[in-house]
Structure formats: C-alpha cells, structure tokens
PDB file of C-alpha atoms in Angstrom:
ATOM      1  CA  MET Q 162      74.966 -30.152 -55.834  1.00 48.00           C
ATOM      2  CA  LEU Q 163      73.624 -26.695 -57.611  1.00 49.00           C
ATOM      3  CA  ILE Q 164      70.320 -25.724 -57.261  1.00 53.00           C
ATOM      4  CA  TYR Q 165      68.937 -23.216 -59.350  1.00 48.00           C
ATOM      5  CA  ASN Q 166      65.615 -21.265 -58.712  1.00 48.00           C
ATOM      6  CA  ALA Q 167      63.432 -19.703 -61.306  1.00 49.00           C
ATOM      7  CA  GLN Q 168      64.954 -16.484 -61.299  1.00 48.00           C
ATOM      8  CA  THR Q 169      68.452 -17.722 -61.735  1.00 48.00           C
ATOM      9  CA  ILE Q 170      67.319 -19.873 -64.683  1.00 45.00           C
ATOM     10  CA  TYR Q 171      65.585 -16.893 -66.126  1.00 47.00           C
ATOM     11  CA  GLU Q 172      68.665 -14.628 -65.604  1.00 50.00           C
ATOM     12  CA  LYS Q 173      70.742 -17.275 -67.550  1.00 51.00           C
ATOM     13  CA  GLU Q 174      68.380 -17.532 -70.334  1.00 53.00           C
ATOM     14  CA  ILE Q 175      68.451 -13.920 -70.743  1.00 53.00           C
ATOM     15  CA  SER Q 176      71.973 -13.600 -70.417  1.00 54.00           C
ATOM     16  CA  PHE Q 177      72.409 -16.327 -73.133  1.00 53.00           C
ATOM     17  CA  PHE Q 178      69.999 -14.708 -75.469  1.00 53.00           C
ATOM     18  CA  PHE Q 179      71.757 -11.337 -75.377  1.00 53.00           C
ATOM     19  CA  CYS Q 180      74.994 -12.649 -75.738  1.00 53.00           C
ATOM     20  CA  ARG Q 181      74.005 -14.634 -78.626  1.00 56.00           C
ATOM     21  CA  LEU Q 182      72.500 -11.500 -80.249  1.00 55.00           C
ATOM     22  CA  LEU Q 183      75.586  -9.452 -79.502  1.00 56.00           C
ATOM     23  CA  ARG Q 184      77.503 -12.063 -81.083  1.00 57.00           C
ATOM     24  CA  LEU Q 185      75.642 -12.137 -84.225  1.00 56.00           C
ATOM     25  CA  SER Q 186      75.492  -8.367 -84.603  1.00 58.00           C
ATOM     26  CA  TYR Q 187      79.277  -8.570 -84.173  1.00 58.00           C
ATOM     27  CA  LEU Q 188      79.833 -10.981 -86.833  1.00 56.00           C
ATOM     28  CA  CYS Q 189      77.601  -9.318 -89.145  1.00 60.00           C
ATOM     29  CA  ILE Q 190      79.758  -6.186 -88.532  1.00 57.00           C
ATOM     30  CA  MET Q 191      83.131  -8.179 -88.778  1.00 53.00           C
ATOM     31  CA  ALA Q 192      81.699  -9.580 -91.843  1.00 54.00           C
ATOM     32  CA  ARG Q 193      81.506  -6.092 -93.295  1.00 50.00           C
ATOM     33  CA  THR Q 194      85.182  -5.003 -92.569  1.00 45.00           C
ATOM     34  CA  ASP Q 195      84.102  -1.759 -94.243  1.00 66.00           C
ATOM     35  CA  MET Q 196      81.641   0.284 -92.437  1.00 77.00           C
ATOM     36  CA  GLN Q 197      81.220   2.487 -95.880  1.00 82.00           C
ATOM     37  CA  GLN Q 198      80.017  -0.696 -97.999  1.00 85.00           C
ATOM     38  CA  LEU Q 199      77.047  -1.036 -95.352  1.00 87.00           C
ATOM     39  CA  ARG Q 200      76.380   2.793 -95.544  1.00 90.00           C
ATOM     40  CA  SER Q 201      76.471   2.236 -99.353  1.00 92.00           C
ATOM     41  CA  ASP Q 202      74.163  -0.687 -99.343  1.00 93.00           C
ATOM     42  CA  ILE Q 203      71.752   1.346 -96.933  1.00 94.00           C
ATOM     43  CA  SER Q 204      71.542   4.379 -99.206  1.00 95.00           C
ATOM     44  CA  ASN Q 205      71.477   2.165-102.238  1.00 95.00           C
ATOM     45  CA  ILE Q 206      68.159   0.557-100.795  1.00 96.00           C
ATOM     46  CA  VAL Q 207      66.694   3.602 -99.604  1.00 97.00           C
ATOM     47  CA  ALA Q 208      67.039   5.448-103.048  1.00 96.00           C
ATOM     48  CA  GLN Q 209      65.169   2.552-104.699  1.00 96.00           C
ATOM     49  CA  ILE Q 210      61.772   2.739-102.368  1.00 97.00           C
ATOM     50  CA  PRO Q 211      59.406   3.934-104.799  1.00 96.00           C
ATOM     51  CA  ARG Q 212      56.820   6.773-104.287  1.00 97.00           C
ATOM     52  CA  GLY Q 213      53.887   6.033-102.362  1.00 96.00           C
ATOM     53  CA  HIS Q 214      55.745   3.022-100.447  1.00 97.00           C
ATOM     54  CA  VAL Q 215      57.767   2.722 -97.181  1.00 97.00           C
ATOM     55  CA  LEU Q 216      60.335   0.472 -95.705  1.00 97.00           C
ATOM     56  CA  THR Q 217      61.063  -0.253 -92.219  1.00 97.00           C
ATOM     57  CA  TYR Q 218      64.487   0.238 -90.444  1.00 96.00           C
ATOM     58  CA  GLY Q 219      64.632  -3.735 -90.074  1.00 95.00           C
ATOM     59  CA  ASP Q 220      63.579  -4.405 -93.642  1.00 96.00           C
ATOM     60  CA  ILE Q 221      66.420  -2.292 -94.829  1.00 95.00           C
ATOM     61  CA  ALA Q 222      68.689  -4.011 -92.415  1.00 94.00           C
ATOM     62  CA  ARG Q 223      67.565  -7.424 -93.484  1.00 93.00           C
ATOM     63  CA  LEU Q 224      67.996  -6.420 -97.200  1.00 94.00           C
ATOM     64  CA  ALA Q 225      71.607  -5.104 -96.536  1.00 92.00           C
ATOM     65  CA  GLY Q 226      72.279  -8.729 -94.748  1.00 89.00           C
ATOM     66  CA  CYS Q 227      72.515  -7.431 -91.211  1.00 88.00           C
ATOM     67  CA  PRO Q 228      68.980  -8.271 -89.921  1.00 89.00           C
ATOM     68  CA  HIS Q 229      70.014  -7.438 -86.259  1.00 86.00           C
ATOM     69  CA  LEU Q 230      71.082  -3.705 -87.206  1.00 88.00           C
ATOM     70  CA  SER Q 231      67.914  -1.789 -87.663  1.00 91.00           C
ATOM     71  CA  ARG Q 232      68.882   0.851 -85.256  1.00 90.00           C
ATOM     72  CA  GLN Q 233      72.272   1.480 -86.814  1.00 89.00           C
ATOM     73  CA  VAL Q 234      70.334   1.931 -90.312  1.00 92.00           C
ATOM     74  CA  GLY Q 235      68.377   4.792 -88.380  1.00 91.00           C
ATOM     75  CA  HIS Q 236      71.715   6.073 -87.179  1.00 89.00           C
ATOM     76  CA  LEU Q 237      73.400   5.866 -90.482  1.00 90.00           C
ATOM     77  CA  LEU Q 238      70.408   7.419 -92.332  1.00 92.00           C
ATOM     78  CA  SER Q 239      70.417  10.309 -89.950  1.00 89.00           C
ATOM     79  CA  THR Q 240      73.865  11.064 -90.858  1.00 90.00           C
ATOM     80  CA  MET Q 241      73.652  10.847 -94.361  1.00 91.00           C
ATOM     81  CA  PRO Q 242      74.391  13.841 -96.208  1.00 90.00           C
ATOM     82  CA  SER Q 243      71.319  15.841 -97.780  1.00 89.00           C
ATOM     83  CA  SER Q 244      73.248  16.226-100.899  1.00 92.00           C
ATOM     84  CA  LEU Q 245      72.457  12.723-101.597  1.00 90.00           C
ATOM     85  CA  HIS Q 246      68.783  13.550-102.102  1.00 94.00           C
ATOM     86  CA  LEU Q 247      67.655  10.079-100.570  1.00 96.00           C
ATOM     87  CA  PRO Q 248      63.857   9.724 -99.921  1.00 97.00           C
ATOM     88  CA  CYS Q 249      64.597   8.871 -96.179  1.00 95.00           C
ATOM     89  CA  HIS Q 250      61.020  10.052 -95.495  1.00 96.00           C
ATOM     90  CA  ARG Q 251      59.705   6.786 -96.748  1.00 97.00           C
ATOM     91  CA  VAL Q 252      61.456   4.906 -93.881  1.00 97.00           C
ATOM     92  CA  VAL Q 253      59.609   4.388 -90.725  1.00 97.00           C
ATOM     93  CA  ASN Q 254      59.646   2.268 -87.707  1.00 96.00           C
ATOM     94  CA  ALA Q 255      58.402  -1.422 -87.337  1.00 96.00           C
ATOM     95  CA  ALA Q 256      54.790  -0.126 -86.199  1.00 95.00           C
ATOM     96  CA  GLY Q 257      54.483   2.247 -88.987  1.00 96.00           C
ATOM     97  CA  ARG Q 258      55.218   5.370 -86.851  1.00 96.00           C
ATOM     98  CA  LEU Q 259      56.853   8.422 -88.150  1.00 95.00           C
ATOM     99  CA  ALA Q 260      59.725  10.224 -86.989  1.00 90.00           C
ATOM    100  CA  PRO Q 261      58.727  12.297 -83.952  1.00 85.00           C
ATOM    101  CA  HIS Q 262      60.840  15.424 -84.505  1.00 87.00           C
ATOM    102  CA  TRP Q 263      60.318  15.511 -88.315  1.00 89.00           C
ATOM    103  CA  PRO Q 264      57.239  17.166 -89.118  1.00 89.00           C
ATOM    104  CA  GLU Q 265      58.291  17.386 -92.935  1.00 94.00           C
ATOM    105  CA  GLN Q 266      58.022  13.549 -93.124  1.00 95.00           C
ATOM    106  CA  ARG Q 267      54.381  13.354 -92.806  1.00 95.00           C
ATOM    107  CA  GLN Q 268      53.879  16.251 -95.342  1.00 96.00           C
ATOM    108  CA  LEU Q 269      56.056  14.602 -97.933  1.00 97.00           C
ATOM    109  CA  LEU Q 270      54.564  11.122 -97.505  1.00 97.00           C
ATOM    110  CA  GLU Q 271      51.108  12.481 -97.876  1.00 97.00           C
ATOM    111  CA  ALA Q 272      52.341  14.293-101.170  1.00 97.00           C
ATOM    112  CA  GLU Q 273      53.130  10.982-102.379  1.00 97.00           C
ATOM    113  CA  GLY Q 274      49.624   9.655-101.520  1.00 97.00           C
ATOM    114  CA  VAL Q 275      50.308   7.671 -98.403  1.00 97.00           C
ATOM    115  CA  THR Q 276      47.572   8.205 -95.850  1.00 97.00           C
ATOM    116  CA  VAL Q 277      49.074   9.152 -92.509  1.00 96.00           C
ATOM    117  CA  GLU Q 278      46.749   8.629 -89.467  1.00 95.00           C
ATOM    118  CA  THR Q 279      47.197  10.144 -86.113  1.00 92.00           C
ATOM    119  CA  GLY Q 280      46.192   7.840 -83.308  1.00 87.00           C
ATOM    120  CA  LYS Q 281      44.494   8.547 -80.020  1.00 89.00           C
ATOM    121  CA  ASP Q 282      47.981   8.775 -78.568  1.00 89.00           C
ATOM    122  CA  GLY Q 283      48.769  11.653 -80.773  1.00 88.00           C
ATOM    123  CA  ILE Q 284      51.483   9.446 -82.824  1.00 90.00           C
ATOM    124  CA  ALA Q 285      51.363   9.797 -86.542  1.00 93.00           C
ATOM    125  CA  ARG Q 286      51.587   6.379 -88.255  1.00 94.00           C
ATOM    126  CA  ILE Q 287      50.660   4.682 -91.513  1.00 96.00           C
ATOM    127  CA  ARG Q 288      49.427   1.432 -92.570  1.00 96.00           C
ATOM    128  CA  LEU Q 289      52.339  -0.917 -93.334  1.00 96.00           C
ATOM    129  CA  LYS Q 290      50.115  -3.551 -94.513  1.00 95.00           C
ATOM    130  CA  GLU Q 291      48.869  -1.080 -97.363  1.00 96.00           C
ATOM    131  CA  TYR Q 292      51.886   0.907 -97.971  1.00 96.00           C
ATOM    132  CA  ARG Q 293      54.962  -1.297 -97.258  1.00 96.00           C
ATOM    133  CA  TRP Q 294      56.942  -1.736-100.428  1.00 95.00           C
ATOM    134  CA  ALA Q 295      56.267  -5.644-101.359  1.00 89.00           C
ATOM    135  CA  ILE Q 296      59.840  -6.731-101.730  1.00 80.00           C
ATOM    136  CA  SER Q 297      61.448 -10.144-101.029  1.00 64.00           C
ATOM    137  CA  ILE Q 298      62.993  -9.538 -97.601  1.00 55.00           C
TER     138      ILE Q 298
END
C-alpha cells in the first residue's frame, strides 16, 4: 500500500501543472510550424497599438493565439529590426512596468500622453486600467 504525505502530493500536483503548461506551450509552437509566422503576427499586432495606449506581452501572446508564450513575445520583440519602426514602447509587462534598461520608453510614452508614475520602489509603471488598449482578447 502506498502512503502519500502532503509534500509528495504537492510535488505531484506541481509536476502535473508544469508538465501540462509545457505541453500546451509545445502544442502551440508545433501548431505554428513556421516561427516566422508567429514573428509576423506579433509585429502586426504591435504595429496596430494606437498612440496613447499599451498592451502587455501576455495580451499580444493571446492575440497571436499562443497565450502561454508571453516571454517569447518579449524575446521576439527584442530581436526585431529597428527598420520595422514598430511602436515597441507601447508594450509593458502585466503589472504595467516599463522595461528597466530602456529609459527612452518612458519619454516616448509620455510624448503620447501616457502618464508614467514612479513608485516608492523606484520602478516606472503605468495604470493599465487607464491606458490598456481595449481590444477583445
């Protein structure tokens, strides 16, 4: 007879959760046999973000059909050529925080009328409720 303690059950649940998440991400990537198509979808979505509004990496991943790939969205955006002139400054993280090593992002957003606040922790962020692009995701 097998006896499971709370730690073993917790480890099994965590293991199951991560395996399922990895499998979903893998299936999403496999469904898109062409990563160029994903890159194209991401650039098309970012190009449509209107002035004075933002989307999160997760929003873009959901719109591109791969809701579990928000980190990959960030990576792909960082590798896009500047010649595309994408408004990448309009993309923030899920908490509304700006990119920590890109001071120009704040200036570009403020030039579009977006209010950027600096918290007590010194991190610049925006109010997503106010500036998130209202698009059905």
